[in-house]
Coordinates of C-alpha atoms in Angstrom, one line a residue:
R88 CA 25.6 51.2 -74.2
H89 CA 24.3 52.6 -71.0
G90 CA 21.6 54.9 -72.5
L91 CA 23.4 58.3 -72.2
S92 CA 23.9 60.8 -75.0
V93 CA 27.4 62.0 -75.5
R94 CA 29.6 64.5 -77.3
I95 CA 33.2 63.7 -78.0
I96 CA 35.5 66.5 -78.9
D97 CA 39.1 66.3 -80.1
A98 CA 41.5 69.2 -80.5
N99 CA 43.3 67.4 -83.4
E100 CA 42.2 67.9 -87.0
T101 CA 42.1 64.2 -87.7
G102 CA 42.3 60.9 -85.9
S103 CA 45.7 59.5 -85.2
I104 CA 47.5 57.9 -88.1
Y105 CA 50.5 56.7 -86.0
S106 CA 50.9 53.5 -84.1
K107 CA 51.7 55.0 -80.6
A108 CA 50.6 52.5 -77.9
L109 CA 50.9 49.0 -79.3
V110 CA 49.8 46.2 -77.0
L111 CA 46.3 45.3 -75.9
H112 CA 46.2 43.0 -72.9
S113 CA 43.9 40.2 -71.9
R114 CA 41.5 42.3 -69.7
S115 CA 41.2 45.0 -72.4
L116 CA 40.2 42.3 -74.9
E117 CA 37.5 41.2 -72.5
V118 CA 36.2 44.7 -72.4
F119 CA 36.0 44.9 -76.2
A120 CA 34.2 41.6 -76.2
D121 CA 31.6 42.9 -73.8
M122 CA 31.1 45.9 -76.1
G123 CA 30.7 43.7 -79.1
L124 CA 34.0 44.9 -80.7
I125 CA 36.3 41.9 -80.3
D126 CA 36.0 40.6 -83.9
P127 CA 37.4 43.7 -85.7
I128 CA 40.0 44.1 -82.9
L129 CA 41.3 40.5 -83.3
Q130 CA 41.1 40.7 -87.1
R131 CA 43.3 43.8 -87.3
G132 CA 45.8 42.7 -84.6
Q133 CA 48.4 40.0 -84.3
E134 CA 48.8 37.6 -81.4
F135 CA 52.1 38.2 -79.5
R136 CA 53.2 34.6 -79.3
A137 CA 56.5 34.7 -77.4
L138 CA 59.2 36.9 -75.7
N139 CA 62.8 36.0 -76.2
F140 CA 65.4 37.4 -73.8
H141 CA 69.0 37.9 -74.9
D142 CA 72.2 38.7 -73.0
N143 CA 75.6 39.4 -74.6
K144 CA 74.0 38.7 -78.0
K145 CA 73.0 35.2 -76.9
L146 CA 69.5 33.8 -76.2
L147 CA 69.1 33.9 -72.4
N148 CA 65.5 32.6 -72.1
R149 CA 62.2 32.4 -73.8
I150 CA 58.6 32.7 -72.7
N151 CA 55.9 31.2 -74.9
F152 CA 52.6 33.0 -73.8
R153 CA 50.5 30.0 -74.8
N154 CA 52.4 27.8 -72.4
I155 CA 51.7 30.1 -69.4
D156 CA 49.0 29.1 -66.9
W157 CA 46.5 31.9 -67.6
Q158 CA 43.9 30.0 -65.6
D159 CA 40.5 31.3 -66.7
A160 CA 41.7 33.9 -69.2
I161 CA 39.5 34.1 -72.3
Y162 CA 42.3 35.7 -74.3
P163 CA 45.5 34.2 -73.1
Y164 CA 48.0 36.3 -74.9
W165 CA 49.1 39.9 -75.7
L166 CA 47.7 41.4 -78.9
S167 CA 49.8 43.7 -81.0
L168 CA 47.6 46.4 -82.5
P169 CA 48.6 50.0 -83.1
Q170 CA 46.7 52.6 -81.2
C171 CA 45.5 54.3 -84.4
E172 CA 43.8 51.0 -85.4
T173 CA 42.2 50.6 -81.9
E174 CA 40.8 54.1 -82.3
N175 CA 39.6 53.4 -85.8
V176 CA 37.6 50.4 -84.5
L177 CA 36.0 52.5 -81.7
E178 CA 35.2 55.4 -84.0
E179 CA 33.6 53.1 -86.6
H180 CA 31.5 51.7 -83.8
L181 CA 30.5 55.2 -82.6
A182 CA 29.5 56.1 -86.1
K183 CA 27.1 53.1 -86.2
L184 CA 25.5 54.5 -83.0
G185 CA 25.1 58.0 -84.6
V186 CA 28.0 59.7 -82.8
K187 CA 30.7 61.6 -84.7
V188 CA 33.9 62.8 -83.1
E189 CA 34.0 66.6 -83.3
R190 CA 37.5 67.5 -84.5
N191 CA 39.3 70.9 -84.3
T192 CA 37.4 71.4 -81.1
K193 CA 39.1 72.4 -77.8
L194 CA 38.0 72.8 -74.3
S195 CA 39.0 76.3 -73.2
A196 CA 37.1 76.9 -70.0
L197 CA 34.8 75.2 -67.6
T198 CA 32.8 76.0 -64.5
Q199 CA 30.4 73.8 -62.5
S200 CA 27.5 73.9 -60.1
D201 CA 25.9 71.2 -58.0
D202 CA 23.9 69.9 -61.0
R203 CA 25.7 71.1 -64.2
V204 CA 29.0 71.7 -65.9
Q205 CA 29.4 74.7 -68.2
A206 CA 32.1 74.1 -70.8
T207 CA 33.4 76.7 -73.3
L208 CA 34.5 75.1 -76.6
S209 CA 36.8 76.7 -79.1
I210 CA 35.9 75.4 -82.6
E211 CA 38.1 75.9 -85.7
D212 CA 37.2 75.1 -89.3
N213 CA 39.6 74.1 -92.1
T214 CA 39.5 77.6 -93.7
G215 CA 42.0 79.1 -91.2
S216 CA 39.4 81.7 -90.0
D217 CA 39.2 82.7 -86.4
A218 CA 37.8 80.0 -84.1
R219 CA 34.3 80.4 -82.8
E220 CA 33.1 79.8 -79.3
E221 CA 30.3 77.6 -78.1
I222 CA 29.0 77.4 -74.5
V223 CA 27.8 73.9 -73.6
E224 CA 25.9 72.9 -70.5
T225 CA 26.2 69.2 -69.6
A226 CA 25.5 67.0 -66.7
W227 CA 29.0 65.5 -66.6
L228 CA 32.4 66.0 -68.2
V229 CA 35.1 63.4 -68.6
G230 CA 38.6 64.6 -69.4
C231 CA 40.5 61.9 -71.5
D232 CA 42.8 64.6 -72.9
G233 CA 46.2 63.1 -72.2
A234 CA 49.2 63.9 -70.1
R235 CA 48.9 67.7 -70.8
S236 CA 45.2 67.5 -69.9
T237 CA 43.4 70.9 -70.2
T238 CA 40.6 69.4 -68.1
R239 CA 43.0 68.6 -65.2
K240 CA 44.6 72.1 -65.4
L241 CA 41.3 73.9 -65.5
C242 CA 40.3 72.0 -62.4
N243 CA 43.6 72.9 -60.7
I244 CA 44.2 69.2 -60.0
A245 CA 47.9 68.6 -59.3
Y246 CA 49.9 66.0 -61.3
E247 CA 52.1 64.4 -58.7
G248 CA 55.1 62.1 -58.9
T249 CA 58.6 62.0 -60.4
A250 CA 60.2 62.7 -63.7
D251 CA 63.7 61.8 -64.6
D252 CA 65.9 62.2 -67.7
E253 CA 66.0 58.6 -68.8
V254 CA 65.6 58.8 -72.6
F255 CA 64.0 56.2 -74.8
I256 CA 63.5 56.4 -78.5
L257 CA 61.0 54.5 -80.6
G258 CA 60.7 53.7 -84.3
D259 CA 58.4 51.6 -86.5
V260 CA 60.4 50.0 -89.2
D261 CA 60.4 47.0 -91.6
I262 CA 63.1 44.4 -90.9
D263 CA 64.6 41.8 -93.1
W264 CA 65.8 39.0 -90.8
E265 CA 65.2 35.4 -89.8
Q266 CA 63.2 35.9 -86.6
P267 CA 59.5 34.9 -86.3
E268 CA 57.1 37.7 -87.1
D269 CA 54.9 37.1 -84.0
E270 CA 57.6 37.1 -81.4
G271 CA 59.2 39.9 -79.4
Q272 CA 62.9 40.2 -78.6
I273 CA 64.4 41.9 -75.6
F274 CA 68.2 42.5 -75.6
L275 CA 69.8 43.2 -72.2
A276 CA 72.8 44.9 -73.9
A277 CA 75.6 46.7 -72.0
E278 CA 74.8 49.8 -74.1
G279 CA 71.2 49.9 -72.9
I280 CA 68.1 47.7 -73.3
F281 CA 66.8 47.2 -76.8
L282 CA 63.3 45.8 -77.6
V283 CA 61.9 44.6 -80.9
V284 CA 58.1 44.3 -80.8
P285 CA 56.1 42.8 -83.7
L286 CA 53.5 44.9 -85.5
P287 CA 50.5 43.3 -87.3
N288 CA 51.9 44.1 -90.8
S289 CA 54.3 41.5 -92.3
N290 CA 58.0 42.2 -91.4
S291 CA 57.0 45.4 -89.4
Y292 CA 58.3 46.0 -85.9
R293 CA 58.5 48.6 -83.1
L294 CA 62.0 49.3 -81.9
I295 CA 62.5 50.7 -78.4
A296 CA 65.9 51.7 -77.2
H297 CA 67.1 53.2 -74.0
L298 CA 69.8 55.9 -74.4
P299 CA 71.6 56.0 -71.0
K300 CA 74.0 58.8 -71.9
S301 CA 71.4 61.1 -73.5
S302 CA 69.0 63.7 -72.1
M303 CA 65.9 65.1 -73.7
G304 CA 67.8 68.3 -74.6
Q305 CA 70.6 66.2 -76.2
A306 CA 68.6 63.4 -77.8
P307 CA 69.9 62.4 -81.2
E308 CA 67.9 62.8 -84.4
I309 CA 65.9 59.6 -85.0
N310 CA 66.5 58.1 -88.5
L311 CA 67.2 54.8 -90.1
N312 CA 70.9 55.1 -89.7
L313 CA 70.6 55.6 -86.0
L314 CA 68.2 52.7 -85.5
Q315 CA 70.3 50.4 -87.8
S316 CA 73.4 51.3 -85.7
L317 CA 71.6 50.4 -82.5
M318 CA 70.3 47.2 -83.9
D319 CA 73.8 46.2 -85.1
K320 CA 75.6 47.1 -81.8
R321 CA 73.0 45.8 -79.3
T322 CA 71.7 42.6 -80.9
G323 CA 74.4 41.0 -82.9
M324 CA 71.8 39.8 -85.4
T325 CA 71.9 40.1 -89.2
A326 CA 69.1 42.5 -89.8
R327 CA 68.4 45.2 -92.4
L328 CA 66.1 48.0 -91.5
H329 CA 64.0 50.1 -94.0
N330 CA 60.9 52.2 -94.2
L331 CA 60.9 54.2 -91.0
A332 CA 57.1 54.8 -90.7
W333 CA 57.0 56.6 -87.3
H334 CA 59.3 57.6 -84.6
S335 CA 59.3 59.4 -81.2
H336 CA 61.2 59.8 -78.0
F337 CA 60.3 60.4 -74.4
A338 CA 61.7 60.9 -71.0
V339 CA 60.4 58.6 -68.3
K340 CA 57.7 60.2 -66.0
H341 CA 55.6 58.6 -63.3
L342 CA 52.8 60.9 -62.4
V343 CA 49.3 60.5 -61.0
A344 CA 46.6 63.2 -60.6
A345 CA 45.9 64.1 -57.0
S346 CA 42.3 63.3 -57.7
H347 CA 40.4 61.4 -60.4
R348 CA 37.3 63.5 -59.8
Q349 CA 36.2 67.0 -59.0
G350 CA 32.5 67.4 -58.6
R351 CA 30.9 66.6 -61.9
V352 CA 34.3 66.4 -63.7
F353 CA 36.3 63.2 -64.0
L354 CA 39.7 62.3 -65.3
A355 CA 40.6 59.1 -67.2
G356 CA 43.6 57.7 -69.0
D357 CA 46.8 59.8 -69.3
A358 CA 45.0 62.8 -68.0
A359 CA 44.9 60.9 -64.6
H360 CA 48.2 59.0 -64.7
I361 CA 51.3 58.5 -66.9
H362 CA 54.2 56.2 -66.6
S363 CA 57.0 54.4 -68.5
P364 CA 55.7 52.2 -71.3
V365 CA 57.4 49.1 -69.8
G366 CA 54.8 46.4 -69.8
G367 CA 52.4 48.3 -72.1
Q368 CA 50.1 49.3 -69.3
G369 CA 49.2 52.9 -70.3
L370 CA 46.5 52.5 -72.9
N371 CA 45.1 49.5 -71.2
T372 CA 44.8 51.3 -67.8
G373 CA 42.9 54.1 -69.6
I374 CA 40.5 51.5 -71.0
Q375 CA 39.9 50.1 -67.5
D376 CA 39.3 53.6 -66.2
S377 CA 36.5 54.2 -68.6
Y378 CA 35.0 50.7 -68.1
N379 CA 34.9 51.3 -64.4
L380 CA 33.3 54.8 -64.7
M381 CA 30.7 54.7 -67.3
W382 CA 28.2 52.3 -65.9
K383 CA 28.3 54.1 -62.5
L384 CA 27.9 57.5 -64.2
A385 CA 24.9 56.2 -66.2
L386 CA 23.1 54.7 -63.2
V387 CA 23.6 57.8 -61.1
H388 CA 22.5 60.1 -63.9
Q389 CA 19.4 58.0 -64.5
G390 CA 18.5 58.0 -60.8
K391 CA 19.2 54.3 -60.5
G392 CA 22.5 54.5 -58.5
T393 CA 23.6 56.3 -55.4
D394 CA 26.4 58.9 -54.9
A395 CA 28.3 56.2 -53.0
L396 CA 28.5 54.2 -56.1
L397 CA 29.9 57.0 -58.2
N398 CA 32.3 58.0 -55.5
S399 CA 33.9 54.6 -55.8
Y400 CA 35.4 55.5 -59.2
E401 CA 37.9 57.8 -57.5
Q402 CA 38.5 55.3 -54.7
E403 CA 39.1 52.3 -57.0
R404 CA 40.9 53.7 -60.0
H405 CA 43.2 56.1 -58.1
E406 CA 44.5 53.2 -56.0
V407 CA 45.0 51.1 -59.2
A408 CA 46.9 54.0 -60.8
K409 CA 49.2 54.4 -57.9
E410 CA 49.9 50.7 -57.7
T411 CA 50.5 50.5 -61.4
I412 CA 53.0 53.3 -61.3
R413 CA 54.8 51.7 -58.3
K414 CA 55.3 48.4 -60.2
V415 CA 56.1 50.0 -63.6
S416 CA 58.6 52.4 -61.9
K417 CA 60.4 49.5 -60.2
A418 CA 60.4 47.5 -63.5
T419 CA 61.8 50.5 -65.4
K420 CA 64.7 50.9 -62.9
V421 CA 65.6 47.3 -63.4
V422 CA 65.7 47.5 -67.2
T423 CA 67.6 50.7 -67.3
L424 CA 70.5 49.7 -65.0
T425 CA 73.8 51.0 -66.2
N426 CA 76.3 49.7 -63.5
P427 CA 78.1 46.6 -65.0
I428 CA 77.9 44.6 -61.8
S429 CA 74.1 45.4 -61.3
R430 CA 73.4 44.6 -65.0
A431 CA 75.3 41.2 -64.7
L432 CA 73.4 40.4 -61.5
R433 CA 70.1 41.4 -63.2
N434 CA 70.8 39.2 -66.2
Q435 CA 71.8 36.2 -64.2
L436 CA 68.7 36.4 -62.0
A437 CA 66.6 36.8 -65.1
S438 CA 68.0 33.7 -66.6
I439 CA 66.9 31.8 -63.5
L440 CA 63.7 33.5 -62.4
I441 CA 62.0 33.4 -65.9
N442 CA 61.8 29.6 -65.6
F443 CA 59.5 29.9 -62.6
D444 CA 55.8 29.6 -63.2
V445 CA 55.0 32.5 -60.8
V446 CA 57.3 34.9 -62.8
Q447 CA 55.8 33.8 -66.1
Q448 CA 52.3 34.4 -64.7
Q449 CA 53.4 38.0 -63.9
L450 CA 53.9 38.4 -67.7
G451 CA 50.5 36.7 -68.3
R452 CA 47.7 37.4 -65.8
A453 CA 49.3 40.3 -63.9
V454 CA 50.5 42.3 -66.9
G455 CA 47.3 41.3 -68.6
M456 CA 45.4 43.1 -65.7
L457 CA 43.3 40.0 -64.9
D458 CA 44.2 40.1 -61.2
I459 CA 43.3 43.7 -60.5
S460 CA 40.9 43.8 -57.5
Y461 CA 38.9 46.4 -55.7
Q462 CA 38.8 44.5 -52.4
N463 CA 39.5 47.7 -50.4
S464 CA 36.7 49.7 -52.1
P465 CA 33.8 50.7 -49.9
A466 CA 31.5 49.8 -52.9
V467 CA 32.1 46.1 -52.4
R468 CA 31.1 43.9 -49.5
E469 CA 31.0 40.3 -48.4
D470 CA 29.8 38.1 -45.5
M471 CA 31.3 34.7 -45.4
A472 CA 30.5 33.9 -41.8
N473 CA 34.1 33.1 -41.1
R474 CA 34.2 30.5 -43.9
K475 CA 37.3 30.0 -46.1
S476 CA 36.0 30.2 -49.6
T477 CA 37.8 29.1 -52.8
G478 CA 35.7 31.4 -54.9
P479 CA 36.6 34.9 -56.1
N480 CA 36.7 37.5 -53.3
K481 CA 34.7 40.7 -53.2
G482 CA 36.1 43.2 -55.7
D483 CA 37.9 40.6 -57.7
R484 CA 37.3 40.1 -61.4
A485 CA 34.5 37.5 -61.8
T486 CA 36.0 34.2 -62.7
N487 CA 35.1 32.6 -66.1
V488 CA 34.3 28.9 -65.9
L489 CA 34.0 26.4 -68.7
F490 CA 31.2 24.0 -67.8
Q491 CA 28.8 21.4 -69.2
D492 CA 25.0 21.7 -69.1
E493 CA 22.5 18.9 -68.4
K494 CA 22.9 17.7 -72.0
G495 CA 26.7 17.6 -71.8
Q496 CA 27.1 20.7 -74.0
P497 CA 30.0 23.1 -73.3
H498 CA 29.4 26.6 -72.1
S499 CA 31.4 29.6 -70.9
L500 CA 30.1 31.4 -67.8
V501 CA 31.3 34.8 -69.0
N502 CA 28.5 34.8 -71.6
Y503 CA 26.0 35.1 -68.8
F504 CA 27.4 38.2 -67.2
R505 CA 28.1 40.2 -70.3
G506 CA 26.0 43.3 -70.8
T507 CA 25.1 46.5 -68.9
E508 CA 23.2 45.0 -66.0
H509 CA 24.3 43.6 -62.7
V510 CA 24.2 39.8 -62.7
L511 CA 23.2 37.8 -59.6
F512 CA 24.2 34.2 -59.3
L513 CA 22.1 32.3 -56.7
F514 CA 23.9 29.0 -56.0
M515 CA 22.2 25.9 -54.7
G516 CA 24.6 23.5 -53.0
L517 CA 25.4 20.5 -55.3
C518 CA 23.5 18.2 -52.8
D519 CA 20.5 20.5 -52.5
A520 CA 17.3 18.9 -53.9
K521 CA 15.4 22.3 -54.2
P522 CA 16.2 26.0 -54.0
S523 CA 16.1 27.2 -50.5
P524 CA 13.4 29.6 -49.2
E525 CA 16.1 32.3 -49.0
L526 CA 16.9 32.0 -52.7
K527 CA 13.3 32.2 -53.6
Q528 CA 12.8 35.3 -51.4
I529 CA 15.7 37.0 -53.1
Q530 CA 14.5 36.1 -56.6
D531 CA 11.0 37.4 -56.0
R532 CA 12.2 40.7 -54.6
I533 CA 14.8 41.2 -57.3
S534 CA 12.3 40.7 -60.1
K535 CA 9.9 43.1 -58.3
D536 CA 12.2 45.9 -57.1
Y537 CA 15.3 45.7 -59.3
A538 CA 14.0 44.8 -62.8
G539 CA 16.3 46.1 -65.5
L540 CA 19.1 46.6 -63.0
I541 CA 19.8 43.1 -61.9
R542 CA 19.6 39.9 -64.0
S543 CA 19.4 36.8 -61.8
Y544 CA 20.2 33.2 -62.4
L545 CA 19.8 30.1 -60.2
V546 CA 22.9 28.0 -60.5
A547 CA 22.2 24.3 -59.9
G548 CA 24.0 21.0 -60.4
T549 CA 20.9 19.2 -61.8
P550 CA 17.8 20.3 -63.6
V551 CA 15.3 22.2 -61.5
A552 CA 11.5 21.7 -61.9
S553 CA 9.6 24.7 -63.1
S554 CA 7.3 24.3 -60.1
D555 CA 10.3 24.9 -57.8
W556 CA 11.8 27.9 -59.7
S557 CA 10.2 30.4 -62.2
G558 CA 13.4 32.2 -63.3
P559 CA 16.4 31.4 -65.5
V560 CA 18.5 28.4 -64.4
I561 CA 22.1 27.6 -65.2
V562 CA 22.8 23.9 -64.9
S563 CA 26.4 22.9 -64.3
I564 CA 26.0 19.1 -64.5
D565 CA 29.8 18.7 -63.9
G566 CA 29.7 21.0 -60.9
A567 CA 32.5 23.2 -62.4
I568 CA 30.9 26.5 -61.5
H569 CA 30.1 25.5 -58.0
R570 CA 33.6 24.3 -57.3
R571 CA 35.2 27.5 -58.7
Y572 CA 32.9 29.7 -56.8
G573 CA 33.2 27.7 -53.6
A574 CA 29.5 26.7 -53.6
D575 CA 29.8 22.9 -54.1
K576 CA 29.0 22.1 -50.4
E577 CA 26.8 25.0 -49.5
G578 CA 24.7 27.6 -51.3
A579 CA 26.1 31.0 -51.9
L580 CA 25.3 34.4 -53.5
Y581 CA 27.5 36.4 -55.9
L582 CA 26.5 39.8 -57.3
I583 CA 28.6 40.8 -60.4
R584 CA 28.9 44.4 -61.5
P585 CA 28.6 45.6 -65.1
D586 CA 32.4 45.8 -65.2
H587 CA 32.5 42.1 -64.2
H588 CA 33.9 42.6 -60.7
I589 CA 32.3 41.0 -57.6
A590 CA 30.1 43.6 -55.9
F591 CA 28.8 41.4 -53.1
R592 CA 29.1 37.8 -52.0
S593 CA 27.8 35.8 -49.0
Q594 CA 27.9 32.2 -47.8
P595 CA 25.5 31.1 -46.5
V596 CA 23.0 33.3 -48.2
D597 CA 22.0 36.2 -46.0
V598 CA 18.9 38.0 -47.3
G599 CA 19.1 40.9 -45.0
L600 CA 22.7 41.8 -45.6
F601 CA 22.3 41.5 -49.3
F602 CA 19.4 44.0 -49.5
D603 CA 21.2 46.3 -47.1
Y604 CA 24.1 46.4 -49.5
L605 CA 21.8 47.0 -52.5
S606 CA 20.1 49.9 -50.7
G607 CA 23.4 51.7 -50.4
H608 CA 24.3 51.5 -54.1
L609 CA 21.3 50.9 -56.3
V610 CA 17.9 52.5 -56.3
P611 CA 14.8 50.2 -56.4
T612 CA 12.9 50.4 -59.7
L613 CA 9.7 51.8 -58.1
S614 CA 11.7 54.8 -56.8
Y615 CA 12.5 56.2 -60.2
V616 CA 9.8 54.9 -62.6

């Protein structure tokens, strides 16, 4: 997408055939839409319609995801899709772009200089003969090689945090019962929490059970008899399990790499952070890592971005990883309570709190990663001249808006900031008759100095004469965009990054500050042509 060549190596002989991570959240679906992959993702997945909470084998409460206030979410739900299917969609897309994943290929050593990485690959074939070595010189290396990351170990980057002996078991089974196929069930049982999560295939589900009295060294063998027994004891439902397709177990760990970057080597996904699967954050956090990194890496490699821009990957995603682990760790402690009094209090509070909109939104927007912000990043900036704006803040995800054009036709603003360029929205105030001289000055300089890097639009409340503006115009005849971005009474400027977060905003428009910001992060076109 960003014009870089790539080699992807995998130590495994084949791609995964097991479900593993199961839920894709709203923000990840937005990423796949931006990449042009949303159709096969949605076709293979199943919308997760509701969560039902049970206590003492009775229904405690219910959350219908479609009834939650998701605000501007484009995909207001969780999507159930096994990780192997997500990987298949990505690999099929790669093949269309001429890239093939190189299997049976391991990273065995690496060194780096100021401008190159030298990687030693160990490559096996299917004949069982000795592996051969290949020395590869590359500009960059990204380790997405999991919790036991070879990349991280070769870079001597510490994996910091806590690990306990709380054991969970997982199993993918078919169930004959009377429950809806697109709803999840959470049983807050005295014997330990028990979850039933729908899979896309008819009557197929993921079972997740906490085993409070077990340790990894004493974990029982996972089979249908064990899972059936857990289902019977903890749910009280009439259900018959069969066809155990996959199973696993794990002990809860909450770890984050001391650094997401070392020189020209980067870590992403489980190589950089790992935590309990409560909330289904792991795979989705890895997707966001890569989405944050790749456009920065491409711009810097092509001489179009500054080192400060690339440094922001470490600054932004390391903070997100630490905050995610903090929240998931707290949630895991709550769901694994064993003290009877603590459990009774938890269940009583849950029956009350789940009714509050703010709590339900946590299971919507917050878990869906729509509210992640990089406001503290040095790579974002704003100048609001002490104004209180109702628009998205610097570092926030750019807000989608449904609006009507001058003909009354409906549009979605997100369609204007998809792609690999930065997008600049230059807002006229709703009462302005013509674009201001400042907006014209910015437009002229952007088209001259940042062509191919920044795509700009004038955002107006009424049609603008071609004699007053030569560039693209978005007309929001209903004023919806202006109101959501706090520009209904006064003009404003919003620069949106390729990962759809706000890079810069100002109100009123300040030409000097805007181009001062650009000079620290993007390289003018004439400098690298």
